[in-house]
PDB file of C-alpha atoms and ligand atoms in Angstrom:
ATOM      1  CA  UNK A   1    -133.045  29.764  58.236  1.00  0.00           C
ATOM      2  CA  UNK A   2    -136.877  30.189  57.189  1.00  0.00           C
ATOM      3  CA  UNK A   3    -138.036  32.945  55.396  1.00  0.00           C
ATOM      4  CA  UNK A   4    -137.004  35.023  52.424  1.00  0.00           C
ATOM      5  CA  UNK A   5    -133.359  35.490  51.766  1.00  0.00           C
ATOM      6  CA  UNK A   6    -131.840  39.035  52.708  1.00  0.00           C
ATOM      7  CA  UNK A   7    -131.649  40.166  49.341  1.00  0.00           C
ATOM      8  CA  UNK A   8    -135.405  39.194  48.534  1.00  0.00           C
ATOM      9  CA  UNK A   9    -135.929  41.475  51.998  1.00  0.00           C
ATOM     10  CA  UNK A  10    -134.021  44.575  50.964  1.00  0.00           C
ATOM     11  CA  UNK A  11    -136.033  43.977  47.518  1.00  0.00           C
ATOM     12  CA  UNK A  12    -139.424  43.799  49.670  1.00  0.00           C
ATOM     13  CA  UNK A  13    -138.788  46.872  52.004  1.00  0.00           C
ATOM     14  CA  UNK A  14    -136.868  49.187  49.615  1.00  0.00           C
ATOM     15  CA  UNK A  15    -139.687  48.935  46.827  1.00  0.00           C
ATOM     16  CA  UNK A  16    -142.200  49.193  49.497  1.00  0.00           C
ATOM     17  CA  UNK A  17    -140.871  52.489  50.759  1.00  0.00           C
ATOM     18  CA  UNK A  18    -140.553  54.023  47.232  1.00  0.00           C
ATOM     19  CA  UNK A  19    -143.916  53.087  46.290  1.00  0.00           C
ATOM     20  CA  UNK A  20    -145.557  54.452  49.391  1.00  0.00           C
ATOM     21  CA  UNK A  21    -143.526  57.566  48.606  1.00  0.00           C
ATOM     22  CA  UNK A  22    -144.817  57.609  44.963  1.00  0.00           C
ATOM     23  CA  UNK A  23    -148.380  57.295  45.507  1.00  0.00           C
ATOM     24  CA  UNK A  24    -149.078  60.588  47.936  1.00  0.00           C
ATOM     25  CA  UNK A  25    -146.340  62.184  45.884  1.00  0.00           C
ATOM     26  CA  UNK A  26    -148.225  61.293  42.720  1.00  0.00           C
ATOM     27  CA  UNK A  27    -151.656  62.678  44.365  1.00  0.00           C
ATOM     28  CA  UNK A  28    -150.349  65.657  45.878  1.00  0.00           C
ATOM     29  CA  UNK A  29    -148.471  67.252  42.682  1.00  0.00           C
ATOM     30  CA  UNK A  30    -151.303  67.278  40.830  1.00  0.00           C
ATOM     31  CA  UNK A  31    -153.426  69.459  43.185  1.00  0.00           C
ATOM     32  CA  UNK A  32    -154.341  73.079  42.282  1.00  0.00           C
ATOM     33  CA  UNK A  33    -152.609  76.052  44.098  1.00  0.00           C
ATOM     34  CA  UNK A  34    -149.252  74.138  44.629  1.00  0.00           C
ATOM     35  CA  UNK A  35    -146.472  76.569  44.235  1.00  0.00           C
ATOM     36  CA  UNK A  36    -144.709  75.521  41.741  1.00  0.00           C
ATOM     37  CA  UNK A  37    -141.260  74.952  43.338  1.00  0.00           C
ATOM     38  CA  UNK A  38    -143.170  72.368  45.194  1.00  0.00           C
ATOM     39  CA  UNK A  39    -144.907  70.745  42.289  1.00  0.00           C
ATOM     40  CA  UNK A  40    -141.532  70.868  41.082  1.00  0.00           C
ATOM     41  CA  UNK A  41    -140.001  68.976  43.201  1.00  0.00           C
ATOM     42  CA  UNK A  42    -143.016  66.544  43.401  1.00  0.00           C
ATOM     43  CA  UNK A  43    -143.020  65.694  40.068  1.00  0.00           C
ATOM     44  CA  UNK A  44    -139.120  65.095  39.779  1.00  0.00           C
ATOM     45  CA  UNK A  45    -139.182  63.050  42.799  1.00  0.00           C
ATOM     46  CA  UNK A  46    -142.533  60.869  40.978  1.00  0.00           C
ATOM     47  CA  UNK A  47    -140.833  60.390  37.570  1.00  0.00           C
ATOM     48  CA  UNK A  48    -137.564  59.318  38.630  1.00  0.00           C
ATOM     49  CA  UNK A  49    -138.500  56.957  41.250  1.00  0.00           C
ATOM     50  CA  UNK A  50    -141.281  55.904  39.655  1.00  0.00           C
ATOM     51  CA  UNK A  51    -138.944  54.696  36.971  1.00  0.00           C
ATOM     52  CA  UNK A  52    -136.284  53.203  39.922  1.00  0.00           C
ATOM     53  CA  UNK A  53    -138.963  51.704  41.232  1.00  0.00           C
ATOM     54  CA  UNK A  54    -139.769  49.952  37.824  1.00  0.00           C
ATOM     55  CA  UNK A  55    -136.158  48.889  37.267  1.00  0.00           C
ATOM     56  CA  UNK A  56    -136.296  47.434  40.708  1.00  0.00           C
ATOM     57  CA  UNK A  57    -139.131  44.989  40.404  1.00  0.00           C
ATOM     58  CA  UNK A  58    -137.684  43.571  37.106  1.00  0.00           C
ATOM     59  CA  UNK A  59    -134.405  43.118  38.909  1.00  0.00           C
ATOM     60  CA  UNK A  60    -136.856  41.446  41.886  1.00  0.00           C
ATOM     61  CA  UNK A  61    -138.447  39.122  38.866  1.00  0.00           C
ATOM     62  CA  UNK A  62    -135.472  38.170  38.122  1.00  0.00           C
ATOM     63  CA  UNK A  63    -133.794  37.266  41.395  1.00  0.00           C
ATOM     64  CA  UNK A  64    -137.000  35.347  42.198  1.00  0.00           C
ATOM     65  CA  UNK A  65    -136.359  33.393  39.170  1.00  0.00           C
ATOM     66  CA  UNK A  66    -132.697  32.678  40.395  1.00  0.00           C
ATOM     67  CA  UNK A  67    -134.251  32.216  44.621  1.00  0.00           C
ATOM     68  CA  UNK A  68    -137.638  31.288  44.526  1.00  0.00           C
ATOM     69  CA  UNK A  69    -139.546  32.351  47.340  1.00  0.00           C
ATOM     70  CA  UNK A  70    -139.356  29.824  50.286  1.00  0.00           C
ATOM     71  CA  UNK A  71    -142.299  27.548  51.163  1.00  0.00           C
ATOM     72  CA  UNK A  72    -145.318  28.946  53.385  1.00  0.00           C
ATOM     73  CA  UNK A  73    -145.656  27.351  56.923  1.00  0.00           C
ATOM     74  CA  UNK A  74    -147.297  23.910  56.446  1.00  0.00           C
ATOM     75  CA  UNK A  75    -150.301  25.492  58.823  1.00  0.00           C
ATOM     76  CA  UNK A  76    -151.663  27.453  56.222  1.00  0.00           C
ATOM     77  CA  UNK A  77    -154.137  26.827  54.556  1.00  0.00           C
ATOM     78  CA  UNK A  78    -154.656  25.887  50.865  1.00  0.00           C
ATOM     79  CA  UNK A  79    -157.207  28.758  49.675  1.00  0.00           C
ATOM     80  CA  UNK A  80    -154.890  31.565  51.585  1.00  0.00           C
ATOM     81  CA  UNK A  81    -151.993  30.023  49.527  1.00  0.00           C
ATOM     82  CA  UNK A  82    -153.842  31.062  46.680  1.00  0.00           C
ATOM     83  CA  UNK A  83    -154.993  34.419  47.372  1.00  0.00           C
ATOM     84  CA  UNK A  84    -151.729  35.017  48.858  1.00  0.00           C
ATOM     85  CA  UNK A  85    -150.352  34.247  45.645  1.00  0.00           C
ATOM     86  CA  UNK A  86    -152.466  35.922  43.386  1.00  0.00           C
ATOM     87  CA  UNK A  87    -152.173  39.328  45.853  1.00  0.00           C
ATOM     88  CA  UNK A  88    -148.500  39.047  45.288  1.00  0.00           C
ATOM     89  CA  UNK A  89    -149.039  38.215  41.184  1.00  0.00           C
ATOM     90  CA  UNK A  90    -150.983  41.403  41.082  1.00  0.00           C
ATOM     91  CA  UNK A  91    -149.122  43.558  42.857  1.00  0.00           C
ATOM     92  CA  UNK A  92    -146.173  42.822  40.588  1.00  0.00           C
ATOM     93  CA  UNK A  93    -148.252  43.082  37.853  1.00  0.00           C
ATOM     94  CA  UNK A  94    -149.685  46.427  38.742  1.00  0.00           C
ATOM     95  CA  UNK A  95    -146.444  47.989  39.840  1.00  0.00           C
ATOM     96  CA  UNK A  96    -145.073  47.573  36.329  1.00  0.00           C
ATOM     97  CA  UNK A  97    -148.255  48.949  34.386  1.00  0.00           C
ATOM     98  CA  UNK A  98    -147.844  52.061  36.880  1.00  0.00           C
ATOM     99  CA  UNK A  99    -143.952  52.209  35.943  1.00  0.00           C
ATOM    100  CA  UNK A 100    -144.920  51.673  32.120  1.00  0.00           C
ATOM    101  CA  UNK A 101    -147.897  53.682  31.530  1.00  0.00           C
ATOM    102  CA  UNK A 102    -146.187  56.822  34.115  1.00  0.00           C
ATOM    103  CA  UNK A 103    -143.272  56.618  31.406  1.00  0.00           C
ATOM    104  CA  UNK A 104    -145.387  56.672  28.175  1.00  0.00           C
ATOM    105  CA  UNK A 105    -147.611  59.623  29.978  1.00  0.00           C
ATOM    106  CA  UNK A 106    -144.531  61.612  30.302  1.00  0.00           C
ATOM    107  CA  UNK A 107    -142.344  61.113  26.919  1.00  0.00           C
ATOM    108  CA  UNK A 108    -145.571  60.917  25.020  1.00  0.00           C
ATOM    109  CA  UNK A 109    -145.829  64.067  26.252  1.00  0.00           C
ATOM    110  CA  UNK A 110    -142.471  65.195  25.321  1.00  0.00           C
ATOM    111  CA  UNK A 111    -141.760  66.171  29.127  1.00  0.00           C
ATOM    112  CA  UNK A 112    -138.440  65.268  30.574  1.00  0.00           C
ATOM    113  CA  UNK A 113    -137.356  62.644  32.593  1.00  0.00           C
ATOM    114  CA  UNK A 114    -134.042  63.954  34.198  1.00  0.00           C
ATOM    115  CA  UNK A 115    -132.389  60.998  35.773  1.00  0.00           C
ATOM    116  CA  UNK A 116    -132.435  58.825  32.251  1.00  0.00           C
ATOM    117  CA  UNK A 117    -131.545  62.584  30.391  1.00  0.00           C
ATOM    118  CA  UNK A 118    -128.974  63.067  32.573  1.00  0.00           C
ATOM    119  CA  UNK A 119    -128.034  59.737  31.317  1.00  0.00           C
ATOM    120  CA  UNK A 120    -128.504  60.215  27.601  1.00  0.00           C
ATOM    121  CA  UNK A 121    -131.007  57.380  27.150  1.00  0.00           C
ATOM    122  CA  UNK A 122    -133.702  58.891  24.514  1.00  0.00           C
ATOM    123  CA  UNK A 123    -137.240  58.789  24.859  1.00  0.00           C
ATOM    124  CA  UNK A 124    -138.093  55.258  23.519  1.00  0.00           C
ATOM    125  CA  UNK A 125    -141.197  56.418  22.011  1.00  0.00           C
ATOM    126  CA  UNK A 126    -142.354  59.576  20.209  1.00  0.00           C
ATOM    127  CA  UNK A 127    -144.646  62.342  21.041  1.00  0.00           C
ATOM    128  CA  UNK A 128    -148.104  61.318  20.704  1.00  0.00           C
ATOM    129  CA  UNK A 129    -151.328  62.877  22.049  1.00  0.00           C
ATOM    130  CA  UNK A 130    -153.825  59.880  21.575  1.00  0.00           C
ATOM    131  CA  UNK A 131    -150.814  57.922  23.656  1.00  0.00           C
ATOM    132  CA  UNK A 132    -150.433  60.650  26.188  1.00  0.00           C
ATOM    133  CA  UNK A 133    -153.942  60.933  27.067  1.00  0.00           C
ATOM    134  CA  UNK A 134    -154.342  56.628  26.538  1.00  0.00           C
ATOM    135  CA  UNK A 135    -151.390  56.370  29.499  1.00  0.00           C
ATOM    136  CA  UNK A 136    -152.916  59.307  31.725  1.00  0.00           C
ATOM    137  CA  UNK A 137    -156.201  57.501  31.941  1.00  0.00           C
ATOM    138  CA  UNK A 138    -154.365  54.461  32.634  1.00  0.00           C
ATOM    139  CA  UNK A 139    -152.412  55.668  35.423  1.00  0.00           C
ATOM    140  CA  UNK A 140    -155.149  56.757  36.853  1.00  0.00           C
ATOM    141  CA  UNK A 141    -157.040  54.016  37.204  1.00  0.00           C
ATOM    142  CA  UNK A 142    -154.082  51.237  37.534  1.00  0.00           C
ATOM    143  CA  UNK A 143    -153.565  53.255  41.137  1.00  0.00           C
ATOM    144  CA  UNK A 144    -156.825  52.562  42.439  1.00  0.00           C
ATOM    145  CA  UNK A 145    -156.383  49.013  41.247  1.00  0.00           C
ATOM    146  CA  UNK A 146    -152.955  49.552  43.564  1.00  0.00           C
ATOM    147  CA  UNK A 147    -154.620  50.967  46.362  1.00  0.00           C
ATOM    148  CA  UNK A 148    -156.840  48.200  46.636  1.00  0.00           C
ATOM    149  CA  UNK A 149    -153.755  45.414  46.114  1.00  0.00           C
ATOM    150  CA  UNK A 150    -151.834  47.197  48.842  1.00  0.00           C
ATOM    151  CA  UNK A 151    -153.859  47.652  51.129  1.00  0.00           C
ATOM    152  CA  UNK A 152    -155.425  44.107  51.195  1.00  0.00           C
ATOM    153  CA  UNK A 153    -151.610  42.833  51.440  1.00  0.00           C
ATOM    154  CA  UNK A 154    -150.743  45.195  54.850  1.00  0.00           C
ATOM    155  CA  UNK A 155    -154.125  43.790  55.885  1.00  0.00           C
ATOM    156  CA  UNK A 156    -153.225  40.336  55.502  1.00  0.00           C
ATOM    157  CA  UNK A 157    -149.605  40.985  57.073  1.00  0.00           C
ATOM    158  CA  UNK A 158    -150.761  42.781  59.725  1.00  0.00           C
ATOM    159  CA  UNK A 159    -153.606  39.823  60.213  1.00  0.00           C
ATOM    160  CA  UNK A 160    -150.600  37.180  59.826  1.00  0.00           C
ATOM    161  CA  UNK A 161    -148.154  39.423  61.934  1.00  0.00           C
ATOM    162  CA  UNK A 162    -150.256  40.516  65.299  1.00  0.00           C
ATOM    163  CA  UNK A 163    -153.358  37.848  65.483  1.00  0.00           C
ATOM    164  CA  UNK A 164    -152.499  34.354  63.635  1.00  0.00           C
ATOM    165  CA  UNK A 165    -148.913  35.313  64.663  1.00  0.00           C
ATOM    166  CA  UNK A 166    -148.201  31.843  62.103  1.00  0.00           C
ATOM    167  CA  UNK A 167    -144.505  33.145  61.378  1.00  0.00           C
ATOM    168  CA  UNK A 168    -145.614  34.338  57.345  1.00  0.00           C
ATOM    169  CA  UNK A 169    -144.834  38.143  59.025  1.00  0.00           C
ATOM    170  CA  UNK A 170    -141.119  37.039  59.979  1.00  0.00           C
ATOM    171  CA  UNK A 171    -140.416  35.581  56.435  1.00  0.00           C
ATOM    172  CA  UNK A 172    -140.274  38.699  55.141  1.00  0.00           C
ATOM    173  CA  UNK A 173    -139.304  40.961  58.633  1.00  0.00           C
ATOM    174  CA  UNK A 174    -137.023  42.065  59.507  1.00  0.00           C
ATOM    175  CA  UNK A 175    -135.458  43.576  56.124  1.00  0.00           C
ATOM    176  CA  UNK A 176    -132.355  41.325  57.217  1.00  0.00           C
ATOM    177  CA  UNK A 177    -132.201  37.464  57.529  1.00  0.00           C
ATOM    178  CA  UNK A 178    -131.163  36.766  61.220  1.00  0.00           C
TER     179      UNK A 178
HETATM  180  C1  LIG B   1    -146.296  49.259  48.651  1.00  0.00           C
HETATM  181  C2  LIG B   1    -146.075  48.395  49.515  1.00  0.00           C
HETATM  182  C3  LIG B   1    -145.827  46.918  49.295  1.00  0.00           C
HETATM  183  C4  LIG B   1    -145.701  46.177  48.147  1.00  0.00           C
HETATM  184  C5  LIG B   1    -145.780  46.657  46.716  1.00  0.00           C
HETATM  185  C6  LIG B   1    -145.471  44.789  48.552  1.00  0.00           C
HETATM  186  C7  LIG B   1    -145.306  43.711  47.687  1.00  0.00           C
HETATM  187  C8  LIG B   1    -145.034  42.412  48.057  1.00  0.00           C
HETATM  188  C9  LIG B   1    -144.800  41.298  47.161  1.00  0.00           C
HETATM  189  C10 LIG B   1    -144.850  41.412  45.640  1.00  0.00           C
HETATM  190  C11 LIG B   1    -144.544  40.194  47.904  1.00  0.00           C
HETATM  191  C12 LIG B   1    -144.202  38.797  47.384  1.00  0.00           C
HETATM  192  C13 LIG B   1    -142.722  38.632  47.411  1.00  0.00           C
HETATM  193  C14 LIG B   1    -142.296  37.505  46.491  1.00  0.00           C
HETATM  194  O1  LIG B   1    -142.602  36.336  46.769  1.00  0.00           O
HETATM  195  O2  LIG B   1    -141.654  37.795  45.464  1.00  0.00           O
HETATM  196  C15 LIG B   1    -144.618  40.577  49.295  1.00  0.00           C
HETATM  197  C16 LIG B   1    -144.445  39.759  50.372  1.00  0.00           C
HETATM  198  C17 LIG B   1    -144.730  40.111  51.688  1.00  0.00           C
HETATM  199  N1  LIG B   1    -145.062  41.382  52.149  1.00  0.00           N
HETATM  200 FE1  LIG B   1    -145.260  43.050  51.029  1.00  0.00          FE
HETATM  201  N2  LIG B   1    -145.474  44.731  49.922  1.00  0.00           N
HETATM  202  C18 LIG B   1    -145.701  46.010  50.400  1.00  0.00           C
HETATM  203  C19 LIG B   1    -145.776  46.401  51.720  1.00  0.00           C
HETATM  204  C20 LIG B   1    -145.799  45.539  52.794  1.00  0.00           C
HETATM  205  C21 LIG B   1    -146.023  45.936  54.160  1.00  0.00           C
HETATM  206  C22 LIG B   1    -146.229  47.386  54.637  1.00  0.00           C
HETATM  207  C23 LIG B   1    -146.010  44.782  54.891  1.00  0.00           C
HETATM  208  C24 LIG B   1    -146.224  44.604  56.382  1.00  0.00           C
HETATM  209  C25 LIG B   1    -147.071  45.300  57.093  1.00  0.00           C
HETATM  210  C26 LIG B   1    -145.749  43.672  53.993  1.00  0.00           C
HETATM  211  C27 LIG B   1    -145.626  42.339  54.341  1.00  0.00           C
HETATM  212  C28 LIG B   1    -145.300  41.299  53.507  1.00  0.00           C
HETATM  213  C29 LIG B   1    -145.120  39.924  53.949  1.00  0.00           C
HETATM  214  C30 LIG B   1    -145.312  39.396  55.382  1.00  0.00           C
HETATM  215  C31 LIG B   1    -144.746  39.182  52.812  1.00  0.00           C
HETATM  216  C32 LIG B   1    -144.408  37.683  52.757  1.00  0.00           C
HETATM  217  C33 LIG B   1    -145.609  36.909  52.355  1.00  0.00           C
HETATM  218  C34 LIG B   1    -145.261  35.447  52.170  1.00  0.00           C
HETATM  219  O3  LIG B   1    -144.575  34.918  53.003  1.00  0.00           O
HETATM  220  O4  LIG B   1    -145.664  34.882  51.169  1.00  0.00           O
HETATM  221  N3  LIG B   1    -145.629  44.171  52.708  1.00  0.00           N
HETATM  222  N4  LIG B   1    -144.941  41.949  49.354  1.00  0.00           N
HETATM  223  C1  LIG B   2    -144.896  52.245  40.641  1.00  0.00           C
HETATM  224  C2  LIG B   2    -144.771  53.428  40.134  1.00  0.00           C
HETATM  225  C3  LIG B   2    -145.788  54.539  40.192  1.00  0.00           C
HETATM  226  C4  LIG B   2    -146.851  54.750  41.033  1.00  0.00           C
HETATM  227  C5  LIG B   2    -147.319  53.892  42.203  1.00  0.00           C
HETATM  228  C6  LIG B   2    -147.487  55.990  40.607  1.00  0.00           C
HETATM  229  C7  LIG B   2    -148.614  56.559  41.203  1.00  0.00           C
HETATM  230  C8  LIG B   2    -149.235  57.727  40.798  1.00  0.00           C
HETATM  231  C9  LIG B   2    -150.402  58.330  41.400  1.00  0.00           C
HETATM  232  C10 LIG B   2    -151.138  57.763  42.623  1.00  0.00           C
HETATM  233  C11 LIG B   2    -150.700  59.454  40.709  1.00  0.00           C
HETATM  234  C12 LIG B   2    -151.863  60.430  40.971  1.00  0.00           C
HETATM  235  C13 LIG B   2    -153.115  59.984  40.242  1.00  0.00           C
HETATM  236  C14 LIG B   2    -153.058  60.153  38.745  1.00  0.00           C
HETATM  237  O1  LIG B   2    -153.272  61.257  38.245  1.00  0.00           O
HETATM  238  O2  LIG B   2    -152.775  59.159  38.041  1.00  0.00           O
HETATM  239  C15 LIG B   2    -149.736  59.599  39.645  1.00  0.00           C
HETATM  240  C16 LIG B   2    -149.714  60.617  38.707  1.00  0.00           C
HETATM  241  C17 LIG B   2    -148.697  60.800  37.797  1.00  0.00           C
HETATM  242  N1  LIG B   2    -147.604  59.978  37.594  1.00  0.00           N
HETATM  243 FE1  LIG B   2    -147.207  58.253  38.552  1.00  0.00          FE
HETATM  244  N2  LIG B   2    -146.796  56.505  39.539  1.00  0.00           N
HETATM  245  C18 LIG B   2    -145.753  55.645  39.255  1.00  0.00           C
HETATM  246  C19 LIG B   2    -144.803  55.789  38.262  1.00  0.00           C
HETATM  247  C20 LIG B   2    -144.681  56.887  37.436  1.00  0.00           C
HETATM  248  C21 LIG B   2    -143.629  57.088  36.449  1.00  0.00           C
HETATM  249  C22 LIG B   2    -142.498  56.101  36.161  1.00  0.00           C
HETATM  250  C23 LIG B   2    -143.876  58.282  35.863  1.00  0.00           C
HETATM  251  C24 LIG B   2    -143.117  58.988  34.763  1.00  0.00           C
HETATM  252  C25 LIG B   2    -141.891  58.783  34.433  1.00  0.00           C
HETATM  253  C26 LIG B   2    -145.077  58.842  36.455  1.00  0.00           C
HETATM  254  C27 LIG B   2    -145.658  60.041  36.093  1.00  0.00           C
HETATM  255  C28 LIG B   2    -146.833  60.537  36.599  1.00  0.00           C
HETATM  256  C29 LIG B   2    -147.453  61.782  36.134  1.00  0.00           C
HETATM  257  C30 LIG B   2    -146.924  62.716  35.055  1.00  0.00           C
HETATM  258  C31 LIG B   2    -148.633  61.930  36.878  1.00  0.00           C
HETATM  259  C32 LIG B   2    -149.652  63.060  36.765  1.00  0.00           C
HETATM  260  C33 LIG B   2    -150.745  62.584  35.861  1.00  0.00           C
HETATM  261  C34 LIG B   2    -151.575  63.718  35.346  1.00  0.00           C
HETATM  262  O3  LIG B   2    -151.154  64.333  34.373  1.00  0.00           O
HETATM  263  O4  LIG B   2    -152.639  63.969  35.900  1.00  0.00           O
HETATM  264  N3  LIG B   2    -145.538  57.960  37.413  1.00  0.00           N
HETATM  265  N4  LIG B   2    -148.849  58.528  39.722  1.00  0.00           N
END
């Protein structure tokens, strides 16, 4: 078998899913003349995945710790190994400062997040303007740093995938090992 195990696939596709959920979610809700059972619904659907979707790439950390990722096809090249790995880096990197600084915007705030109320875990940190208004910023600009991550990675799979066709697209598709 080359390529990624299953599990690192289901990781891959499931978080990439969510997160391409997340991001028009996250821009739509906070547009003026929503009605508000739609920003509603927006906002619940942000929050708690956003959070999933945080819990999920520290489970992914720590399966990759457990299966590394397999090696890249000997044809490619040293400098794309690098940038490759330095996409990937970032995008981890980012998607947990999104997940972190979306959690202190909202209990900072004092607003609710129902799937982890529903669950009785408290706020783990305390209402705090200066914090609220530190993690809005923050959010806002992490997801342009996002943007830019993700949409150099689809380039590059895409690029990999349809005109180098150098077998880097199947490692990862489809979401199950054959
Ligand atoms: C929000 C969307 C996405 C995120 C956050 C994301 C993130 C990642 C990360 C972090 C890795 C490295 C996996 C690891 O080694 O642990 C990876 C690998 C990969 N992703 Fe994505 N991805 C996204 C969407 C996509 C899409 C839409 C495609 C295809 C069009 C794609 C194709 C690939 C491929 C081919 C690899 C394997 C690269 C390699 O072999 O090193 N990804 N992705
Ligand atoms: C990977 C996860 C996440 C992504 C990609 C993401 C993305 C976004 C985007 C694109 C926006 C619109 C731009 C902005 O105003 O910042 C946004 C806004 C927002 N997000 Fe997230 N988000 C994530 C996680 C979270 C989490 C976990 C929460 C809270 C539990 C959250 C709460 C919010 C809130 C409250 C806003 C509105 C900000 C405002 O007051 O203007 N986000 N998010």
């Amino acid at each position: 078998m080359t390529g990624y195990r299953t599990a690192a696939r289901l990781f891959h596709w499931i978080v990439a899913l969510l997160v391409l959920a997340t991001i028009p979610a996250g821009q739509i809700m906070i547009q003026e003349g929503l009605t508000r059972s739609v920003q509603d619904t927006l906002f619940i659907f942000h929050k708690n995945v956003g959070v999933l979707i945080l819990l999920l790439v520290l489970a992914r950390l720590a399966y990759r710790q457990v299966a590394p990722p397999p090696p890249l096809p000997a044809a490619v090249p040293d400098w794309q190994r690098r940038v490759a790995w330095a996409n990937h880096a970032a995008l981890y990197v980012l998607l947990i400062f999104m997940g972190v600084t979306g959690y202190l915007r909202v209990r900072a705030g004092g607003f609710p997040i129902e799937a982890l109320d529903a669950l009785g875990i408290p706020p783990l940190v305390p209402e705090s303007e200066p914090l609220e208004e530190w993690a809005k910023a923050a959010h806002w600009w992490g997801r342009l740093v996002l943007v830019a991550l993700i949409a150099l990675h689809i380039l590059a799979a895409v690029w990999h995938g349809a005109i180098r066709r150098d077998g880097v697209f199947s490692r990862i598709w489809p979401p199950v090992a054959r």
